[in-house]
Tab-separated table of C-alpha atoms in Angstrom:
chain	number	residue	atom	x	y	z
I	190	UNK	CA	-2.071	12.956	-55.350
I	191	UNK	CA	-0.704	10.846	-52.205
I	192	UNK	CA	0.122	12.834	-49.421
I	193	UNK	CA	3.664	13.304	-50.186
I	194	UNK	CA	2.740	15.034	-53.454
I	195	UNK	CA	0.306	17.145	-51.660
I	196	UNK	CA	2.722	18.595	-49.192
I	197	UNK	CA	5.516	19.136	-52.124
I	198	UNK	CA	3.015	21.138	-54.213
I	199	UNK	CA	2.345	22.893	-51.380
I	200	UNK	CA	5.420	24.159	-49.901
I	201	UNK	CA	4.748	27.198	-50.527
I	202	UNK	CA	1.104	27.327	-48.354
I	203	UNK	CA	1.139	27.050	-44.742
I	204	UNK	CA	-2.769	27.174	-44.869
I	205	UNK	CA	-3.247	24.571	-47.206
I	206	UNK	CA	-0.205	22.205	-45.410
I	207	UNK	CA	-2.630	23.018	-42.143
I	208	UNK	CA	-5.278	22.009	-43.118
I	209	UNK	CA	-3.647	18.572	-45.284
I	210	UNK	CA	-2.518	18.099	-41.456
I	211	UNK	CA	-5.257	18.586	-39.287
I	212	UNK	CA	-6.877	15.768	-41.572
I	213	UNK	CA	-5.128	13.100	-41.522
I	214	UNK	CA	-2.365	14.095	-38.367
I	215	UNK	CA	-0.895	10.208	-38.751
I	216	UNK	CA	-0.414	10.279	-42.464
I	217	UNK	CA	1.177	13.424	-42.686
I	218	UNK	CA	4.011	12.664	-40.399
I	219	UNK	CA	4.657	9.642	-41.519
I	220	UNK	CA	5.255	11.394	-45.121
I	221	UNK	CA	6.711	14.773	-43.811
I	222	UNK	CA	10.333	12.974	-43.498
I	223	UNK	CA	10.825	12.431	-46.473
I	224	UNK	CA	10.061	15.584	-47.939
I	225	UNK	CA	12.012	17.368	-45.423
I	226	UNK	CA	14.992	15.558	-46.440
I	227	UNK	CA	14.669	16.373	-50.036
I	228	UNK	CA	13.801	20.213	-49.912
I	229	UNK	CA	15.963	21.254	-45.849
I	230	UNK	CA	16.115	24.448	-47.077
I	231	UNK	CA	12.470	25.111	-46.902
I	232	UNK	CA	11.853	27.321	-44.146
I	233	UNK	CA	8.248	26.373	-43.940
I	234	UNK	CA	9.262	23.088	-43.705
I	235	UNK	CA	11.863	23.657	-40.738
I	236	UNK	CA	8.843	24.985	-38.944
I	237	UNK	CA	6.651	22.167	-39.593
I	238	UNK	CA	9.988	19.763	-38.663
I	239	UNK	CA	10.143	21.615	-35.699
I	240	UNK	CA	6.430	21.228	-34.786
I	241	UNK	CA	6.111	17.762	-35.470
I	242	UNK	CA	9.621	16.355	-33.682
I	243	UNK	CA	8.361	18.023	-30.584
I	244	UNK	CA	5.200	16.249	-30.404
I	245	UNK	CA	6.997	13.101	-30.541
I	246	UNK	CA	7.532	11.648	-27.071
I	247	UNK	CA	11.029	9.901	-27.000
I	248	UNK	CA	14.011	10.604	-28.663
I	249	UNK	CA	13.560	13.737	-30.455
I	250	UNK	CA	12.266	15.128	-27.074
I	251	UNK	CA	15.296	13.741	-24.916
I	252	UNK	CA	17.788	13.435	-27.695
I	253	UNK	CA	19.231	10.409	-29.657
I	254	UNK	CA	19.850	7.376	-28.049
I	255	UNK	CA	22.773	5.786	-27.981
I	256	UNK	CA	20.927	2.624	-28.698
I	257	UNK	CA	20.717	1.170	-31.800
I	258	UNK	CA	18.351	-0.844	-32.611
I	259	UNK	CA	20.052	-4.213	-32.682
I	260	UNK	CA	21.494	-3.361	-29.353
I	261	UNK	CA	17.830	-2.916	-27.996
I	262	UNK	CA	16.653	-6.163	-29.415
I	263	UNK	CA	19.843	-7.619	-27.515
I	264	UNK	CA	18.582	-5.850	-24.498
I	265	UNK	CA	15.259	-6.624	-24.637
I	266	UNK	CA	16.454	-10.245	-24.872
I	267	UNK	CA	18.511	-10.036	-21.909
I	268	UNK	CA	15.842	-8.450	-19.940
I	269	UNK	CA	13.283	-10.457	-20.731
I	270	UNK	CA	15.929	-14.149	-19.636
I	271	UNK	CA	16.426	-12.406	-16.569
I	272	UNK	CA	12.674	-11.529	-15.486
I	273	UNK	CA	12.010	-15.010	-16.571
I	274	UNK	CA	14.517	-16.415	-14.462
I	275	UNK	CA	13.729	-14.750	-11.288
I	276	UNK	CA	9.745	-15.509	-11.829
I	277	UNK	CA	11.272	-19.264	-11.867
I	278	UNK	CA	13.749	-18.799	-8.981
I	279	UNK	CA	11.108	-20.325	-6.514
I	280	UNK	CA	11.423	-23.919	-9.176
I	281	UNK	CA	15.229	-23.352	-8.708
I	282	UNK	CA	15.576	-23.088	-5.065
I	283	UNK	CA	13.514	-25.141	-3.258
I	284	UNK	CA	13.602	-23.738	-0.241
I	285	UNK	CA	11.358	-20.729	-1.533
I	286	UNK	CA	7.378	-21.126	-0.446
I	287	UNK	CA	5.884	-19.916	-3.705
I	288	UNK	CA	2.860	-18.987	-1.444
I	289	UNK	CA	4.649	-15.802	-0.123
I	290	UNK	CA	7.210	-15.492	-3.346
I	291	UNK	CA	4.622	-15.011	-5.666
I	292	UNK	CA	2.033	-12.430	-4.167
I	293	UNK	CA	5.131	-9.659	-3.508
I	294	UNK	CA	6.785	-9.860	-6.241
I	295	UNK	CA	4.924	-10.325	-9.623
I	296	UNK	CA	5.138	-6.767	-10.346
I	297	UNK	CA	9.167	-7.481	-10.227
I	298	UNK	CA	9.299	-9.858	-12.983
I	299	UNK	CA	8.664	-6.977	-15.175
I	300	UNK	CA	8.250	-3.236	-14.661
I	301	UNK	CA	12.135	-3.074	-13.147
I	302	UNK	CA	13.004	-4.164	-16.385
I	303	UNK	CA	11.069	-1.716	-18.285
I	304	UNK	CA	12.957	0.474	-15.833
I	305	UNK	CA	16.227	-0.620	-17.173
I	306	UNK	CA	15.380	-0.626	-20.786
I	307	UNK	CA	14.556	3.108	-20.210
I	308	UNK	CA	17.657	3.973	-18.541
I	309	UNK	CA	19.529	2.484	-21.247
I	310	UNK	CA	17.884	3.932	-23.942
I	311	UNK	CA	17.900	7.550	-23.261
I	312	UNK	CA	20.079	10.146	-21.625
I	313	UNK	CA	19.760	9.520	-18.006
I	314	UNK	CA	21.875	11.608	-15.697
I	315	UNK	CA	23.338	9.267	-13.008
I	316	UNK	CA	21.527	10.695	-9.588
I	317	UNK	CA	18.386	9.245	-11.800
I	318	UNK	CA	19.814	6.256	-12.079
I	319	UNK	CA	20.899	5.592	-8.764
I	320	UNK	CA	17.429	7.010	-7.348
I	321	UNK	CA	15.584	4.518	-8.872
I	322	UNK	CA	17.701	1.585	-8.519
I	323	UNK	CA	17.853	2.232	-4.783
I	324	UNK	CA	14.050	2.702	-5.048
I	325	UNK	CA	13.159	-0.584	-6.781
I	326	UNK	CA	16.479	-2.636	-4.438
I	327	UNK	CA	14.291	-0.331	-1.210
I	328	UNK	CA	10.681	-2.040	-2.527
I	329	UNK	CA	11.854	-5.659	-2.794
I	330	UNK	CA	14.275	-5.476	0.177
I	331	UNK	CA	10.945	-4.248	2.252
I	332	UNK	CA	8.124	-6.303	1.104
I	333	UNK	CA	9.922	-9.849	0.939
I	334	UNK	CA	11.379	-8.540	4.655
I	335	UNK	CA	7.610	-9.310	5.560
I	336	UNK	CA	7.466	-12.914	5.785
I	337	UNK	CA	3.823	-12.427	7.085
I	338	UNK	CA	1.438	-14.944	5.897
I	339	UNK	CA	-1.003	-12.961	3.704
I	340	UNK	CA	-4.165	-14.556	5.364
I	341	UNK	CA	-3.709	-12.722	8.111
I	342	UNK	CA	-2.720	-9.594	7.454
I	343	UNK	CA	-4.649	-7.009	5.076
I	344	UNK	CA	-2.194	-4.390	5.421
I	345	UNK	CA	0.235	-7.038	3.449
I	346	UNK	CA	-2.562	-7.890	1.092
I	347	UNK	CA	-2.918	-3.851	0.354
I	348	UNK	CA	0.836	-3.414	-0.150
I	349	UNK	CA	1.352	-6.505	-2.441
I	350	UNK	CA	-1.744	-5.078	-4.469
I	351	UNK	CA	-0.449	-1.771	-4.784
I	352	UNK	CA	3.219	-2.230	-5.184
I	353	UNK	CA	3.231	-2.592	-9.184
I	354	UNK	CA	1.507	0.928	-9.729
I	355	UNK	CA	4.060	2.170	-7.035
I	356	UNK	CA	7.026	0.488	-10.511
I	357	UNK	CA	4.713	1.825	-12.905
I	358	UNK	CA	5.479	5.466	-11.706
I	359	UNK	CA	9.432	4.284	-11.240
I	360	UNK	CA	8.699	3.060	-14.951
I	361	UNK	CA	7.821	6.173	-15.583
I	362	UNK	CA	10.255	8.617	-14.543
I	363	UNK	CA	12.942	5.848	-16.655
I	364	UNK	CA	10.807	6.982	-18.989
I	365	UNK	CA	10.866	10.799	-19.070
I	366	UNK	CA	14.651	10.315	-18.238
I	367	UNK	CA	15.614	14.010	-17.235
I	368	UNK	CA	12.394	15.338	-18.341
I	369	UNK	CA	10.506	13.462	-15.328
I	370	UNK	CA	9.870	16.800	-13.800
I	371	UNK	CA	7.587	18.255	-16.516
I	372	UNK	CA	4.232	17.334	-17.895
I	373	UNK	CA	4.268	16.310	-21.590
I	374	UNK	CA	6.289	13.428	-20.774
I	375	UNK	CA	4.046	12.342	-18.283
I	376	UNK	CA	0.942	12.615	-20.983
I	377	UNK	CA	3.877	10.650	-23.367
I	378	UNK	CA	4.140	7.512	-21.003
I	379	UNK	CA	0.263	7.412	-20.790
I	380	UNK	CA	0.118	7.454	-24.727
I	381	UNK	CA	2.825	4.237	-24.245
I	382	UNK	CA	0.694	2.514	-21.875
I	383	UNK	CA	-1.786	2.327	-23.926
I	384	UNK	CA	0.166	1.564	-26.649
I	385	UNK	CA	2.041	-1.399	-24.882
I	386	UNK	CA	-0.782	-2.911	-23.919
I	387	UNK	CA	-2.240	-3.258	-27.395
I	388	UNK	CA	1.112	-5.068	-28.278
I	389	UNK	CA	0.827	-6.871	-25.232
I	390	UNK	CA	-2.375	-8.620	-25.567
I	391	UNK	CA	-1.457	-9.017	-29.558
I	392	UNK	CA	2.165	-10.686	-28.391
I	393	UNK	CA	0.084	-13.004	-26.045
I	394	UNK	CA	-2.429	-14.118	-28.548
I	395	UNK	CA	0.258	-14.915	-30.816
I	396	UNK	CA	2.465	-16.841	-28.502
I	397	UNK	CA	-0.667	-18.444	-27.699
I	398	UNK	CA	-1.821	-19.818	-31.004
I	399	UNK	CA	2.203	-21.026	-31.112
I	400	UNK	CA	2.049	-22.601	-28.376
I	401	UNK	CA	-1.304	-24.676	-29.191
I	402	UNK	CA	0.840	-25.399	-32.658
I	403	UNK	CA	3.812	-26.640	-30.864
I	404	UNK	CA	2.370	-29.176	-28.525
I	405	UNK	CA	0.153	-30.403	-31.582
I	406	UNK	CA	3.381	-31.454	-33.706
I	407	UNK	CA	4.712	-32.386	-30.868
I	408	UNK	CA	2.108	-35.012	-29.899
I	409	UNK	CA	1.546	-35.842	-33.592
I	410	UNK	CA	5.272	-37.929	-32.879
I	411	UNK	CA	4.436	-39.069	-29.619
I	412	UNK	CA	6.526	-36.512	-27.563
I	413	UNK	CA	3.909	-34.956	-24.168
I	414	UNK	CA	6.000	-32.143	-23.705
I	415	UNK	CA	3.535	-29.724	-22.095
I	416	UNK	CA	4.864	-29.598	-18.522
I	417	UNK	CA	7.963	-28.843	-19.164
I	418	UNK	CA	7.448	-26.161	-22.076
I	419	UNK	CA	4.294	-24.817	-19.690
I	420	UNK	CA	7.125	-23.804	-16.785
I	421	UNK	CA	10.134	-23.049	-18.895
I	422	UNK	CA	8.988	-21.747	-22.330
I	423	UNK	CA	5.603	-20.466	-21.192
I	424	UNK	CA	6.706	-18.556	-18.092
I	425	UNK	CA	10.125	-16.885	-20.061
I	426	UNK	CA	7.108	-16.139	-22.887
I	427	UNK	CA	4.624	-14.688	-20.554
I	428	UNK	CA	7.770	-12.482	-19.046
I	429	UNK	CA	9.077	-11.412	-22.525
I	430	UNK	CA	5.541	-10.026	-24.386
I	431	UNK	CA	5.695	-6.891	-22.584
I	432	UNK	CA	9.263	-6.472	-22.952
I	433	UNK	CA	8.515	-7.211	-26.703
I	434	UNK	CA	5.645	-5.292	-26.712
I	435	UNK	CA	7.491	-1.914	-25.321
I	436	UNK	CA	9.841	-2.040	-28.116
I	437	UNK	CA	7.464	-2.584	-30.613
I	438	UNK	CA	5.464	0.648	-29.108
I	439	UNK	CA	8.048	2.676	-28.693
I	440	UNK	CA	9.282	2.652	-32.531
I	441	UNK	CA	5.966	2.815	-33.421
I	442	UNK	CA	5.546	6.604	-31.387
I	443	UNK	CA	8.846	7.635	-32.951
I	444	UNK	CA	7.573	6.990	-36.491
I	445	UNK	CA	3.687	8.180	-35.558
I	446	UNK	CA	2.365	5.142	-36.770
I	447	UNK	CA	0.135	3.813	-33.394
I	448	UNK	CA	-3.184	1.914	-33.486
I	449	UNK	CA	-4.164	3.758	-29.971
I	450	UNK	CA	-6.152	6.140	-31.278
I	451	UNK	CA	-7.992	4.136	-33.400
I	452	UNK	CA	-9.178	1.288	-30.363
I	453	UNK	CA	-9.760	4.882	-28.437
I	454	UNK	CA	-12.749	5.580	-30.904
I	455	UNK	CA	-13.654	2.227	-31.150
I	456	UNK	CA	-14.157	1.427	-27.229
I	457	UNK	CA	-15.096	4.367	-25.851
I	458	UNK	CA	-18.318	4.497	-27.081
I	459	UNK	CA	-18.864	0.868	-26.446
I	460	UNK	CA	-17.921	1.301	-22.851
I	461	UNK	CA	-20.223	4.622	-22.033
I	462	UNK	CA	-22.823	2.206	-23.670
I	463	UNK	CA	-22.258	-0.338	-21.511
I	464	UNK	CA	-21.518	1.187	-18.200
I	465	UNK	CA	-24.985	3.579	-18.898
I	466	UNK	CA	-26.913	0.396	-19.341
I	467	UNK	CA	-24.937	-2.002	-16.273
I	468	UNK	CA	-26.430	1.158	-14.245
I	469	UNK	CA	-29.891	1.624	-15.533
I	470	UNK	CA	-29.954	-2.633	-15.460
I	471	UNK	CA	-28.940	-1.745	-11.698
I	472	UNK	CA	-31.519	0.377	-10.878
I	473	UNK	CA	-34.162	-1.861	-11.719
I	474	UNK	CA	-32.708	-4.942	-10.094
I	475	UNK	CA	-31.807	-3.261	-6.640
I	476	UNK	CA	-28.632	-4.674	-6.105
I	477	UNK	CA	-26.458	-2.135	-3.166
I	478	UNK	CA	-23.411	-1.432	-2.322
I	479	UNK	CA	-24.191	-0.365	0.732
I	480	UNK	CA	-24.660	-4.171	1.992
I	481	UNK	CA	-23.278	-5.766	-0.568
I	482	UNK	CA	-19.182	-5.603	0.172
I	483	UNK	CA	-18.294	-7.992	-2.915
I	484	UNK	CA	-20.660	-5.391	-5.159
I	485	UNK	CA	-18.834	-2.292	-3.868
I	486	UNK	CA	-15.555	-4.000	-4.581
I	487	UNK	CA	-16.636	-4.843	-8.176
I	488	UNK	CA	-18.240	-1.419	-8.666
I	489	UNK	CA	-14.968	0.089	-7.368
I	490	UNK	CA	-13.134	-2.272	-9.768
I	491	UNK	CA	-15.349	-0.784	-12.549
I	492	UNK	CA	-14.625	2.743	-11.406
I	493	UNK	CA	-11.230	2.688	-12.000
I	494	UNK	CA	-11.642	0.289	-15.015
I	495	UNK	CA	-13.691	3.660	-16.600
I	496	UNK	CA	-11.241	6.069	-15.460
I	497	UNK	CA	-8.302	4.387	-16.905
I	498	UNK	CA	-10.351	4.144	-20.390
I	499	UNK	CA	-11.525	8.183	-20.023
I	500	UNK	CA	-7.550	8.700	-19.598
I	501	UNK	CA	-6.910	6.883	-22.553
I	502	UNK	CA	-9.496	8.529	-24.476
I	503	UNK	CA	-8.411	11.567	-23.961
I	504	UNK	CA	-4.346	11.127	-24.382
I	505	UNK	CA	-5.235	9.573	-27.356
I	506	UNK	CA	-7.373	12.770	-28.481
I	507	UNK	CA	-6.044	15.123	-32.204
I	508	UNK	CA	-4.212	17.470	-31.037
I	509	UNK	CA	-6.268	19.859	-32.946
I	510	UNK	CA	-8.262	22.739	-31.159
I	511	UNK	CA	-11.999	21.730	-33.084
I	512	UNK	CA	-14.099	20.525	-30.951
I	513	UNK	CA	-15.031	16.550	-32.174
I	514	UNK	CA	-17.582	13.552	-31.599
I	515	UNK	CA	-14.862	12.178	-29.212
I	516	UNK	CA	-14.657	14.636	-26.698
I	517	UNK	CA	-18.469	14.455	-26.126
I	518	UNK	CA	-18.143	10.961	-25.623
I	519	UNK	CA	-15.394	11.398	-23.180
I	520	UNK	CA	-17.007	14.115	-21.076
I	521	UNK	CA	-20.257	11.650	-21.175
I	522	UNK	CA	-17.634	8.892	-19.581
I	523	UNK	CA	-16.419	11.489	-16.665
I	524	UNK	CA	-20.083	12.241	-15.939
I	525	UNK	CA	-21.180	8.559	-15.571
I	526	UNK	CA	-17.324	7.822	-13.941
I	527	UNK	CA	-18.006	10.338	-11.459
I	528	UNK	CA	-22.177	9.032	-10.862
I	529	UNK	CA	-19.961	5.659	-10.323
I	530	UNK	CA	-17.450	7.467	-8.026
I	531	UNK	CA	-20.378	9.046	-5.599
I	532	UNK	CA	-22.575	6.017	-5.387
I	533	UNK	CA	-18.980	4.785	-4.841
I	534	UNK	CA	-18.136	6.503	-1.306
I	535	UNK	CA	-21.567	7.263	-0.266
I	536	UNK	CA	-21.372	3.308	0.514
I	537	UNK	CA	-17.985	3.536	1.905
I	538	UNK	CA	-18.983	6.362	3.930
I	539	UNK	CA	-21.801	4.036	5.257
I	540	UNK	CA	-19.648	1.070	5.645
I	541	UNK	CA	-17.124	3.781	7.589
I	542	UNK	CA	-19.746	4.718	10.011
I	543	UNK	CA	-21.725	1.084	10.457
I	544	UNK	CA	-18.498	-1.085	10.958
I	545	UNK	CA	-15.574	1.290	11.764
I	546	UNK	CA	-12.367	2.044	10.029
I	547	UNK	CA	-10.018	-0.972	8.832
I	548	UNK	CA	-6.961	-0.873	6.442
I	549	UNK	CA	-9.614	-1.915	3.360
I	550	UNK	CA	-11.820	0.610	4.037
I	551	UNK	CA	-9.492	3.460	4.571
I	552	UNK	CA	-7.480	2.319	1.223
I	553	UNK	CA	-10.967	2.358	-0.338
I	554	UNK	CA	-11.864	5.259	0.829
I	555	UNK	CA	-8.785	7.031	0.015
I	556	UNK	CA	-8.067	5.959	-3.945
I	557	UNK	CA	-11.718	7.119	-4.347
I	558	UNK	CA	-11.461	10.648	-2.952
I	559	UNK	CA	-8.689	10.316	-5.614
I	560	UNK	CA	-10.462	9.225	-8.355
I	561	UNK	CA	-12.969	11.655	-7.586
I	562	UNK	CA	-10.603	14.849	-7.626
I	563	UNK	CA	-9.005	13.537	-11.099
I	564	UNK	CA	-12.265	13.494	-12.480
I	565	UNK	CA	-14.445	16.440	-11.181
I	566	UNK	CA	-10.606	18.479	-12.231
I	567	UNK	CA	-11.032	16.403	-15.784
I	568	UNK	CA	-14.794	17.208	-15.989
I	569	UNK	CA	-14.184	21.148	-15.196
I	570	UNK	CA	-11.400	21.843	-17.714
I	571	UNK	CA	-13.044	19.825	-20.453
I	572	UNK	CA	-16.169	21.665	-20.070
I	573	UNK	CA	-14.408	25.317	-20.015
I	574	UNK	CA	-12.726	23.145	-23.650
I	575	UNK	CA	-16.142	22.832	-24.517
I	576	UNK	CA	-17.366	26.128	-24.209
I	577	UNK	CA	-14.261	28.053	-26.017
I	578	UNK	CA	-12.827	29.053	-22.611
I	579	UNK	CA	-9.824	26.964	-22.243
I	580	UNK	CA	-7.499	24.680	-24.626
I	581	UNK	CA	-6.859	21.424	-24.794
I	582	UNK	CA	-3.881	21.563	-23.291
I	583	UNK	CA	-5.580	23.091	-19.912
I	584	UNK	CA	-7.050	19.177	-19.995
I	585	UNK	CA	-3.725	17.546	-20.461
I	586	UNK	CA	-1.937	19.754	-17.596
I	587	UNK	CA	-4.681	18.338	-14.695
I	588	UNK	CA	-4.166	14.640	-15.977
I	589	UNK	CA	-0.471	14.964	-16.009
I	590	UNK	CA	-0.254	17.346	-12.246
I	591	UNK	CA	-2.222	14.618	-11.120
I	592	UNK	CA	-0.341	11.651	-11.592
I	593	UNK	CA	1.563	12.446	-8.951
I	594	UNK	CA	-1.276	11.854	-6.198
I	595	UNK	CA	-1.665	8.386	-6.870
I	596	UNK	CA	2.463	7.393	-6.736
I	597	UNK	CA	1.913	9.451	-3.124
I	598	UNK	CA	-1.279	7.454	-2.281
I	599	UNK	CA	0.179	4.067	-3.338
I	600	UNK	CA	3.774	5.032	-1.325
I	601	UNK	CA	1.183	4.841	1.809
I	602	UNK	CA	-0.428	2.199	1.159
I	603	UNK	CA	2.853	0.294	0.779
I	604	UNK	CA	5.305	1.919	3.673
I	605	UNK	CA	3.263	2.688	5.758
I	606	UNK	CA	0.173	1.667	6.245
I	607	UNK	CA	1.189	-1.924	7.616
I	608	UNK	CA	3.311	-0.041	9.820
I	609	UNK	CA	-0.355	2.476	10.728
I	610	UNK	CA	-1.961	-0.405	11.557
I	611	UNK	CA	0.162	-2.596	12.959
I	612	UNK	CA	0.289	-5.464	9.794
I	613	UNK	CA	-3.202	-6.429	10.796
């Protein structure tokens, strides 16, 4: 018997429906709509409809979009063309210095386009649209007005590195629409990012295969188009990939069909095993972040990656309150990440005491303290959930409430630190 038939045969048995949902939430959600439309007068199904609609991230939470799918596709094409043209500005205008242009504007090639897509897609108040537009435009003017050689200014390097994270925050506000102050859309945004990254990688792989086939075919007939193809088609295609992936990810999220939970189940235990083995091997090798600056940088990059995997694993967890294997993997990841963070913090404090305060050391110290606070809170609330003293929503609330702190820190790094340290 199919899931659809099982739902139909248990319309008067709420307990059976609940068990069916917990066994396979995604399959249940996918088949539910057809059953509900066939039995609109069922009180049980009306309750389930409200429950499932509430859990969906975009149109059902914010109201129906005025964009139909053909319009969305045209918008994606337009945004991809505009973004690709921005990425090629130095080729259109010879006076633009590429070494100045690309490090400062890399985040502007895609992220503002994503913000535009969500502002058009969702019912967003005019004040929010104006605020986001001013923030994006102001950031672009600010970073490009600082015509300082990056080799001579650590603060400008830090600003260029952190600016995409600031823009990512603005995309999140556009994604949430009028509900950007609420916590639930923030978790939806994290889930969207997981899906979007997966589809971006798949799109780029497909584009790479298409590129190889195209160049091979033209070479067979004696035409060498490599230079033209990479300067034009590849540039526009690379910029378009996240936009296309966004469109696909949103459709999948709205239909309840997602790849990210499967990837989380596969990669979170692999990351945990790899990280544990690395820490043991590093202890044997005696490599120290206290004396090796490059190793400290790698250590911090690893920490950020583990934090992202941890939050991704938690965000993709099923909504049931039953303790599952992924819960213990997630909390083990948090513990290992805290160990890594404490080692990194100790090394940073040691270097501060030994060599003094610099923009790089302040930025790394602040980021590590933020991550430590985030991980410590996740560990506390997750342990409470596993002991049966809290529900899973408390863990998610902690993660989503903490996100604005990262935004504040990126604002400080991008817009305050260059003046605090005199652009040194």
